[in-house]
Amino acid sequence: MNQVDTLRRTPEGYFTTRWGQPEYTDWQDESMSWKEGCYIGDWSFLWERRFRGPDALKLFADTSVNNFEKFELNQSKHVIHTDENGKLIAEGILTRLGEDEFMHFGRGTFWVDYKMRHGDYNATSEADDWFNFQVQGPDAIHVVEKACGQKLRDVKFMYNGHIKIAGCDVVALRQGMAGELGFELQGDINKSQEVYDAILEAGQEFGIRKLGGRAAFINHLEACFPTIVTDYLPAIFEPEMAGYLEEFRSAMPAFASTFNVAGSFEGQKVSDWYRSPVELGWANRIHLGHDFIGRDALAEEKANPRRVIRTLVWNPEDVIKVFASLFGKETPYDWMEIPRDQRGFMYCDRVLKNGKDVGTTTSRGYSYFFREMLSLCTIDVAEAEIGNEVEVVWGNPGHPQINIRATVQPAPYKQDNRRASY
């Protein structure tokens, strides 16, 4: 069995159990929470690693596309790591805690640590374990301020305030993974339950909701936050990455080290599911004024992009045919999970224009807010015009397939309110 065949296997269990329950009220109610009030979601499963030393910042500059010429204390950045071909290995949040001290979140922690240990850097790294609670939505500021008894109006976007909740020291990162005003609250995992309960209590008067696994990624879809495994496979399967891949898999739990694909797109090699930061809408993060892994490839692609990211809005009449097929006599089309896939596939489908492949689409999901089926799409620049009509091929290879009409729309699709004033 070759690498591509192994990717087509169905994963056991459900990807969304990491967020606690699949639903707390119900997914429709929870998916409205970040537009009408706020939610609390638990991202404490993310990995954290603390880097220290005189060369710590140089280490991140060498392994990231980002500009670190201005990186203030208590500032955070969305850092992106690529291979020599400019394809994504991982991305996540990096926070500067001190002059030579940084906290990195996500799978990229393993890659940066690996490069540190196999390079010549005067730096150290150690795993940490923090809780990570997202409080997102227009009422998030009121809930967090009530929980901590402090004012946070002067904390700028992608900067951190230092507060106390339930007697616990908490780092409050102002960001907005739901495309709304919000905070990530981080601190000692041993105090997580006390902090969680205090936030819920403070949020009662504001109608706070707990965010379950079923709705968790709809905000990423509406707000266009491409995600590893869901929208791209990490570029770690090439022969030159064998040493890192072995370490990565030995260090990670099964749910995070198993990669599976589904959908009508048929790649010939694993790299066909890789993506670049240009394709995923992050070209503005790429700083060519310093040397980093993948710089030359990204310089060329940034100057002459082949594909860009858009939202596709799927034709409702065609979508209904997929569900109606369950009640016919013929073999039905592949099941279309609502609000979105719960198994942890990179569900990747072909996008056609006049019968020609012009892109691929991922993250398909139903937005209860818009009452529409949406997906993110990396599409040829020539076909990326807003309003362009394309078709999505729905159905795995060898299964019944249907072409579903779709309209190209902006990404993000929902208005971006992350930097909204209080």
Short mmCIF file of C-alpha atoms in Angstrom, two decimals:
data_model
loop_
_atom_site.label_atom_id
_atom_site.label_comp_id
_atom_site.label_asym_id
_atom_site.label_seq_id
_atom_site.Cartn_x
_atom_site.Cartn_y
_atom_site.Cartn_z
CA MET A 1 0.00 0.00 0.00
CA ASN A 2 1.52 3.37 -1.04
CA GLN A 3 1.35 6.60 0.96
CA VAL A 4 -1.71 7.93 -0.87
CA ASP A 5 -3.65 4.70 -0.29
CA THR A 6 -2.95 4.87 3.44
CA LEU A 7 -4.35 8.41 3.53
CA ARG A 8 -7.69 7.16 2.22
CA ARG A 9 -8.39 5.03 5.28
CA THR A 10 -11.25 6.11 7.54
CA PRO A 11 -9.99 7.22 10.98
CA GLU A 12 -11.46 5.56 14.04
CA GLY A 13 -13.48 7.69 16.44
CA TYR A 14 -14.37 11.34 16.23
CA PHE A 15 -12.00 14.25 15.83
CA THR A 16 -14.26 16.67 17.73
CA THR A 17 -14.15 14.99 21.17
CA ARG A 18 -11.16 17.17 22.07
CA TRP A 19 -13.58 20.07 22.71
CA GLY A 20 -15.48 18.16 25.37
CA GLN A 21 -19.04 17.25 24.41
CA PRO A 22 -20.18 17.29 20.77
CA GLU A 23 -22.95 19.68 21.82
CA TYR A 24 -23.90 21.44 25.05
CA THR A 25 -27.15 23.13 24.01
CA ASP A 26 -27.22 22.22 20.31
CA TRP A 27 -24.97 23.06 17.41
CA GLN A 28 -27.37 25.61 15.90
CA ASP A 29 -27.59 27.55 19.15
CA GLU A 30 -23.86 27.31 19.75
CA SER A 31 -23.02 28.47 16.22
CA MET A 32 -25.00 31.67 16.82
CA SER A 33 -23.21 32.40 20.11
CA TRP A 34 -20.25 34.27 18.63
CA LYS A 35 -22.54 36.58 16.67
CA GLU A 36 -25.15 37.32 19.34
CA GLY A 37 -23.31 36.97 22.67
CA CYS A 38 -20.25 34.86 23.32
CA TYR A 39 -19.01 31.34 23.94
CA ILE A 40 -16.30 29.64 25.93
CA GLY A 41 -14.39 26.94 24.07
CA ASP A 42 -11.62 24.71 25.40
CA TRP A 43 -8.44 24.52 23.32
CA SER A 44 -6.32 23.19 26.18
CA PHE A 45 -5.31 20.19 24.06
CA LEU A 46 -2.93 22.46 22.12
CA TRP A 47 0.77 21.94 22.74
CA GLU A 48 2.88 24.63 24.35
CA ARG A 49 6.63 24.93 24.46
CA ARG A 50 8.70 27.63 26.15
CA PHE A 51 11.86 28.81 24.36
CA ARG A 52 14.56 30.79 26.13
CA GLY A 53 18.00 32.11 25.33
CA PRO A 54 19.93 34.74 23.35
CA ASP A 55 19.31 32.91 20.06
CA ALA A 56 15.62 32.11 20.62
CA LEU A 57 14.39 34.93 18.40
CA LYS A 58 16.91 34.04 15.68
CA LEU A 59 15.64 30.45 15.84
CA PHE A 60 12.10 31.61 15.08
CA ALA A 61 13.28 33.97 12.35
CA ASP A 62 15.16 31.11 10.65
CA THR A 63 12.16 28.76 10.80
CA SER A 64 9.30 31.20 10.13
CA VAL A 65 8.17 33.38 7.23
CA ASN A 66 7.28 36.25 9.57
CA ASN A 67 8.86 39.62 10.22
CA PHE A 68 10.36 39.81 13.72
CA GLU A 69 12.00 43.22 13.37
CA LYS A 70 9.23 44.57 15.58
CA PHE A 71 8.14 42.10 18.25
CA GLU A 72 7.27 43.77 21.53
CA LEU A 73 6.99 42.24 24.98
CA ASN A 74 3.49 40.80 25.50
CA GLN A 75 2.86 40.79 21.75
CA SER A 76 1.75 37.66 19.89
CA LYS A 77 2.19 36.73 16.24
CA HIS A 78 0.65 34.12 13.96
CA VAL A 79 3.86 32.36 12.91
CA ILE A 80 4.11 30.16 9.83
CA HIS A 81 6.70 27.43 9.24
CA THR A 82 7.40 26.09 5.74
CA ASP A 83 9.72 23.61 4.06
CA GLU A 84 12.28 24.47 1.37
CA ASN A 85 9.53 24.36 -1.25
CA GLY A 86 7.43 26.93 0.60
CA LYS A 87 4.80 24.42 1.71
CA LEU A 88 3.33 24.58 5.19
CA ILE A 89 4.72 22.40 7.94
CA ALA A 90 2.70 24.06 10.70
CA GLU A 91 1.52 27.41 12.01
CA GLY A 92 0.44 28.75 15.39
CA ILE A 93 0.71 31.54 17.93
CA LEU A 94 4.01 32.81 19.34
CA THR A 95 4.00 35.13 22.36
CA ARG A 96 6.95 37.15 23.61
CA LEU A 97 6.98 36.80 27.39
CA GLY A 98 10.40 38.40 27.99
CA GLU A 99 13.43 39.74 26.18
CA ASP A 100 14.68 36.21 25.46
CA GLU A 101 11.62 34.17 26.43
CA PHE A 102 8.83 32.99 24.13
CA MET A 103 5.81 30.69 24.38
CA HIS A 104 4.84 28.83 21.23
CA PHE A 105 1.49 27.09 20.74
CA GLY A 106 0.52 24.26 18.39
CA ARG A 107 2.22 21.58 16.30
CA GLY A 108 4.91 23.98 15.17
CA THR A 109 6.47 23.66 18.63
CA PHE A 110 7.83 20.25 17.63
CA TRP A 111 9.35 21.53 14.38
CA VAL A 112 11.07 24.53 15.97
CA ASP A 113 12.40 22.38 18.82
CA TYR A 114 13.70 19.86 16.28
CA LYS A 115 15.52 22.56 14.30
CA MET A 116 16.97 23.97 17.52
CA ARG A 117 18.36 20.59 18.58
CA HIS A 118 19.80 19.93 15.12
CA GLY A 119 21.22 23.42 14.70
CA ASP A 120 23.67 25.72 16.43
CA TYR A 121 21.53 27.92 18.68
CA ASN A 122 22.20 29.28 22.14
CA ALA A 123 18.66 28.51 23.26
CA THR A 124 16.66 26.03 25.29
CA SER A 125 13.15 24.67 25.05
CA GLU A 126 10.85 22.84 27.43
CA ALA A 127 7.31 21.57 27.13
CA ASP A 128 4.69 23.38 29.18
CA ASP A 129 1.03 22.69 29.89
CA TRP A 130 -1.43 25.56 29.98
CA PHE A 131 -5.18 25.74 29.78
CA ASN A 132 -6.36 27.66 26.75
CA PHE A 133 -9.93 28.95 26.83
CA GLN A 134 -11.38 30.96 23.98
CA VAL A 135 -14.02 33.51 24.98
CA GLN A 136 -15.32 34.91 21.69
CA GLY A 137 -18.15 37.18 20.58
CA PRO A 138 -19.37 40.75 21.05
CA ASP A 139 -19.93 40.21 24.78
CA ALA A 140 -16.53 38.58 25.40
CA ILE A 141 -15.02 41.79 26.78
CA HIS A 142 -17.82 42.13 29.35
CA VAL A 143 -17.51 38.51 30.48
CA VAL A 144 -13.72 38.56 30.86
CA GLU A 145 -13.72 41.92 32.64
CA LYS A 146 -16.37 40.71 35.06
CA ALA A 147 -14.48 37.47 35.70
CA CYS A 148 -11.21 39.24 36.50
CA GLY A 149 -12.47 42.51 37.95
CA GLN A 150 -10.10 44.47 35.72
CA LYS A 151 -10.46 46.70 32.67
CA LEU A 152 -9.01 45.30 29.44
CA ARG A 153 -9.99 48.05 26.99
CA ASP A 154 -6.36 49.11 26.51
CA VAL A 155 -5.18 45.66 25.37
CA LYS A 156 -4.52 45.95 21.63
CA PHE A 157 -5.27 43.29 19.05
CA MET A 158 -2.69 40.45 19.23
CA TYR A 159 -1.33 41.76 22.52
CA ASN A 160 -1.63 40.23 25.97
CA GLY A 161 -2.93 41.50 29.26
CA HIS A 162 -2.06 39.93 32.62
CA ILE A 163 -5.06 39.32 34.88
CA LYS A 164 -6.26 37.10 37.70
CA ILE A 165 -9.34 34.88 37.55
CA ALA A 166 -10.34 32.77 40.55
CA GLY A 167 -6.98 33.62 42.10
CA CYS A 168 -5.05 32.23 39.12
CA ASP A 169 -2.60 34.25 37.01
CA VAL A 170 -3.99 34.38 33.47
CA VAL A 171 -2.51 35.64 30.20
CA ALA A 172 -5.31 37.27 28.19
CA LEU A 173 -4.51 37.39 24.47
CA ARG A 174 -6.83 39.64 22.53
CA GLN A 175 -7.53 37.93 19.22
CA GLY A 176 -10.59 36.57 17.43
CA MET A 177 -10.64 33.05 16.02
CA ALA A 178 -14.38 33.43 15.43
CA GLY A 179 -13.87 36.59 13.41
CA GLU A 180 -15.28 38.54 16.37
CA LEU A 181 -13.85 40.39 19.33
CA GLY A 182 -12.40 37.81 21.68
CA PHE A 183 -9.74 36.61 24.09
CA GLU A 184 -7.68 33.49 24.59
CA LEU A 185 -7.18 32.95 28.30
CA GLN A 186 -4.09 30.92 29.19
CA GLY A 187 -2.62 29.70 32.46
CA ASP A 188 -1.62 26.82 34.74
CA ILE A 189 -3.50 23.68 33.66
CA ASN A 190 -3.89 22.69 37.33
CA LYS A 191 -6.17 25.71 37.85
CA SER A 192 -8.20 25.18 34.70
CA GLN A 193 -11.46 24.05 36.29
CA GLU A 194 -11.61 26.98 38.72
CA VAL A 195 -10.96 29.46 35.91
CA TYR A 196 -13.47 27.79 33.57
CA ASP A 197 -16.18 27.84 36.24
CA ALA A 198 -15.49 31.50 37.06
CA ILE A 199 -15.83 32.49 33.40
CA LEU A 200 -19.09 30.59 33.09
CA GLU A 201 -20.45 32.25 36.21
CA ALA A 202 -19.43 35.70 34.97
CA GLY A 203 -21.05 34.96 31.61
CA GLN A 204 -24.46 33.94 32.87
CA GLU A 205 -25.98 37.41 32.59
CA PHE A 206 -24.64 37.63 29.03
CA GLY A 207 -26.05 34.27 27.92
CA ILE A 208 -22.64 32.62 27.47
CA ARG A 209 -22.62 29.25 25.72
CA LYS A 210 -20.23 26.33 25.96
CA LEU A 211 -18.86 25.52 22.51
CA GLY A 212 -19.05 21.84 21.58
CA GLY A 213 -17.07 19.94 19.00
CA ARG A 214 -19.74 19.91 16.30
CA ALA A 215 -19.80 23.70 15.91
CA ALA A 216 -16.17 24.41 16.81
CA PHE A 217 -14.83 24.69 13.28
CA ILE A 218 -17.72 26.57 11.71
CA ASN A 219 -16.16 29.79 12.99
CA HIS A 220 -12.91 28.89 11.16
CA LEU A 221 -14.94 28.42 7.98
CA GLU A 222 -16.98 31.61 8.18
CA ALA A 223 -13.96 33.69 9.22
CA CYS A 224 -11.44 31.93 6.91
CA PHE A 225 -8.90 30.44 9.27
CA PRO A 226 -7.40 27.51 7.33
CA THR A 227 -6.38 24.70 9.66
CA ILE A 228 -3.85 21.88 9.54
CA VAL A 229 -5.33 18.48 8.57
CA THR A 230 -8.62 20.15 7.63
CA ASP A 231 -7.29 22.43 4.87
CA TYR A 232 -3.74 21.19 4.29
CA LEU A 233 -1.50 18.27 5.12
CA PRO A 234 1.82 19.20 6.74
CA ALA A 235 4.80 19.03 4.39
CA ILE A 236 6.58 16.36 6.43
CA PHE A 237 6.31 13.29 4.21
CA GLU A 238 9.25 13.91 1.89
CA PRO A 239 12.40 11.73 2.20
CA GLU A 240 14.45 14.59 3.63
CA MET A 241 11.91 14.93 6.46
CA ALA A 242 12.09 11.27 7.55
CA GLY A 243 14.00 12.05 10.75
CA TYR A 244 11.55 14.71 11.83
CA LEU A 245 8.50 12.62 10.90
CA GLU A 246 9.74 9.76 13.08
CA GLU A 247 10.22 12.07 16.07
CA PHE A 248 6.92 13.84 15.47
CA ARG A 249 4.89 10.63 15.39
CA SER A 250 6.58 9.24 18.48
CA ALA A 251 5.85 12.42 20.43
CA MET A 252 2.24 12.96 19.39
CA PRO A 253 -0.99 11.22 20.39
CA ALA A 254 -2.63 9.14 17.67
CA PHE A 255 -5.31 11.70 16.79
CA ALA A 256 -2.63 14.28 15.97
CA SER A 257 -0.17 12.05 14.12
CA THR A 258 -2.62 10.24 11.83
CA PHE A 259 -3.51 11.94 8.55
CA ASN A 260 -6.50 11.01 6.40
CA VAL A 261 -8.03 12.41 3.23
CA ALA A 262 -11.40 12.04 1.55
CA GLY A 263 -13.33 13.73 -1.25
CA SER A 264 -13.29 13.74 -5.02
CA PHE A 265 -9.78 15.16 -5.41
CA GLU A 266 -7.34 12.40 -6.42
CA GLY A 267 -3.70 13.19 -5.82
CA GLN A 268 -0.88 11.04 -7.10
CA LYS A 269 1.45 11.85 -4.21
CA VAL A 270 1.04 13.15 -0.67
CA SER A 271 2.45 16.54 -1.62
CA ASP A 272 -0.66 17.15 -3.75
CA TRP A 273 -2.41 17.89 -0.44
CA TYR A 274 0.26 20.37 0.71
CA ARG A 275 -0.51 24.09 0.55
CA SER A 276 1.56 27.27 0.69
CA PRO A 277 0.84 30.37 2.81
CA VAL A 278 0.18 32.27 -0.42
CA GLU A 279 -2.59 29.84 -1.40
CA LEU A 280 -4.15 30.07 2.07
CA GLY A 281 -4.34 33.87 2.17
CA TRP A 282 -1.27 34.54 4.30
CA ALA A 283 0.98 36.20 1.71
CA ASN A 284 1.01 39.35 3.85
CA ARG A 285 2.78 37.41 6.62
CA ILE A 286 5.72 36.56 4.35
CA HIS A 287 8.68 38.86 5.05
CA LEU A 288 11.33 38.50 2.38
CA GLY A 289 13.77 40.78 4.18
CA HIS A 290 15.36 37.89 6.06
CA ASP A 291 16.55 34.37 5.31
CA PHE A 292 14.25 31.54 6.33
CA ILE A 293 13.43 28.02 5.22
CA GLY A 294 11.43 28.26 1.99
CA ARG A 295 12.25 31.91 1.26
CA ASP A 296 13.26 31.53 -2.39
CA ALA A 297 10.22 29.44 -3.30
CA LEU A 298 7.84 31.85 -1.56
CA ALA A 299 9.48 34.92 -3.09
CA GLU A 300 8.70 33.52 -6.53
CA GLU A 301 5.17 32.46 -5.60
CA LYS A 302 4.35 35.74 -3.88
CA ALA A 303 5.37 37.63 -7.02
CA ASN A 304 3.42 35.29 -9.30
CA PRO A 305 0.68 33.54 -7.34
CA ARG A 306 -1.04 30.63 -9.06
CA ARG A 307 -3.92 30.18 -6.64
CA VAL A 308 -5.62 32.25 -3.95
CA ILE A 309 -8.22 31.49 -1.30
CA ARG A 310 -11.94 32.20 -1.62
CA THR A 311 -15.21 31.04 -0.08
CA LEU A 312 -17.57 28.94 -2.17
CA VAL A 313 -21.32 29.19 -1.58
CA TRP A 314 -22.92 25.92 -2.69
CA ASN A 315 -26.17 25.86 -4.65
CA PRO A 316 -28.93 24.75 -2.23
CA GLU A 317 -30.95 22.89 -4.87
CA ASP A 318 -27.94 20.74 -5.74
CA VAL A 319 -27.09 20.16 -2.07
CA ILE A 320 -30.65 18.97 -1.41
CA LYS A 321 -30.19 16.33 -4.13
CA VAL A 322 -27.40 14.78 -2.03
CA PHE A 323 -29.72 14.35 0.95
CA ALA A 324 -32.67 13.30 -1.22
CA SER A 325 -30.59 10.47 -2.67
CA LEU A 326 -30.80 8.72 0.73
CA PHE A 327 -34.48 8.08 0.03
CA GLY A 328 -34.09 6.77 -3.52
CA LYS A 329 -33.58 3.25 -4.83
CA GLU A 330 -30.12 3.86 -6.28
CA THR A 331 -26.90 3.99 -4.30
CA PRO A 332 -26.95 7.36 -2.53
CA TYR A 333 -24.28 10.01 -2.76
CA ASP A 334 -21.70 10.17 0.02
CA TRP A 335 -23.12 11.46 3.28
CA MET A 336 -22.74 15.22 3.79
CA GLU A 337 -22.21 15.67 7.55
CA ILE A 338 -24.02 18.61 9.19
CA PRO A 339 -22.74 21.06 10.22
CA ARG A 340 -19.42 19.60 9.02
CA ASP A 341 -17.25 16.47 8.95
CA GLN A 342 -16.61 15.10 12.44
CA ARG A 343 -14.08 12.37 11.62
CA GLY A 344 -10.89 14.36 11.05
CA PHE A 345 -10.45 14.01 7.29
CA MET A 346 -8.93 16.56 5.01
CA TYR A 347 -12.07 16.47 2.89
CA CYS A 348 -10.81 17.83 -0.43
CA ASP A 349 -13.02 18.12 -3.52
CA ARG A 350 -12.35 19.06 -7.13
CA VAL A 351 -13.51 22.47 -8.38
CA LEU A 352 -14.35 22.76 -12.08
CA LYS A 353 -14.99 25.52 -14.58
CA ASN A 354 -16.42 24.34 -17.89
CA GLY A 355 -15.24 20.84 -17.06
CA LYS A 356 -11.65 21.89 -16.30
CA ASP A 357 -10.03 21.59 -12.87
CA VAL A 358 -9.38 25.09 -11.50
CA GLY A 359 -8.97 24.44 -7.77
CA THR A 360 -9.81 22.36 -4.74
CA THR A 361 -12.16 23.01 -1.87
CA THR A 362 -11.98 22.05 1.81
CA SER A 363 -13.69 22.79 5.15
CA ARG A 364 -17.18 22.27 3.71
CA GLY A 365 -19.74 23.12 6.36
CA TYR A 366 -23.25 24.38 6.91
CA SER A 367 -23.51 27.88 8.36
CA TYR A 368 -26.69 28.15 10.39
CA PHE A 369 -26.09 31.91 10.59
CA PHE A 370 -26.11 32.31 6.79
CA ARG A 371 -28.34 29.27 6.15
CA GLU A 372 -25.87 28.26 3.46
CA MET A 373 -23.42 25.47 2.68
CA LEU A 374 -19.94 26.98 2.46
CA SER A 375 -16.39 25.83 1.87
CA LEU A 376 -12.92 27.31 1.54
CA CYS A 377 -11.34 27.05 -1.89
CA THR A 378 -7.83 27.47 -3.26
CA ILE A 379 -8.61 28.51 -6.81
CA ASP A 380 -6.71 29.61 -9.91
CA VAL A 381 -6.21 33.38 -9.94
CA ALA A 382 -7.97 33.59 -13.31
CA GLU A 383 -11.16 32.07 -11.82
CA ALA A 384 -11.07 33.87 -8.45
CA GLU A 385 -13.33 36.79 -9.41
CA ILE A 386 -16.18 37.31 -6.94
CA GLY A 387 -19.45 36.02 -8.40
CA ASN A 388 -17.80 33.51 -10.73
CA GLU A 389 -19.83 30.30 -11.12
CA VAL A 390 -17.98 27.01 -10.71
CA GLU A 391 -18.86 23.41 -9.87
CA VAL A 392 -17.76 21.19 -6.98
CA VAL A 393 -17.49 17.45 -7.60
CA TRP A 394 -19.06 15.72 -4.57
CA GLY A 395 -18.31 12.05 -3.90
CA ASN A 396 -15.25 9.92 -3.27
CA PRO A 397 -13.53 8.23 -6.24
CA GLY A 398 -15.45 5.10 -7.24
CA HIS A 399 -18.63 6.31 -5.52
CA PRO A 400 -21.62 8.05 -7.14
CA GLN A 401 -20.68 11.65 -7.83
CA ILE A 402 -22.63 14.83 -8.46
CA ASN A 403 -21.52 18.23 -9.70
CA ILE A 404 -22.77 20.92 -7.32
CA ARG A 405 -22.94 24.47 -8.56
CA ALA A 406 -21.14 27.03 -6.41
CA THR A 407 -20.45 30.76 -6.43
CA VAL A 408 -17.07 32.33 -5.66
CA GLN A 409 -17.28 34.75 -2.74
CA PRO A 410 -14.75 36.56 -0.51
CA ALA A 411 -12.79 34.85 2.25
CA PRO A 412 -13.54 35.61 5.00
CA TYR A 413 -17.22 35.36 4.14
CA LYS A 414 -18.44 36.82 7.41
CA GLN A 415 -17.54 40.41 8.25
CA ASP A 416 -14.26 40.55 10.17
CA ASN A 417 -14.95 42.15 13.55
CA ARG A 418 -11.79 41.07 15.38
CA ARG A 419 -10.47 44.60 15.67
CA ALA A 420 -13.82 46.16 16.53
CA SER A 421 -13.80 48.88 19.16
CA TYR A 422 -15.43 48.17 22.51
#
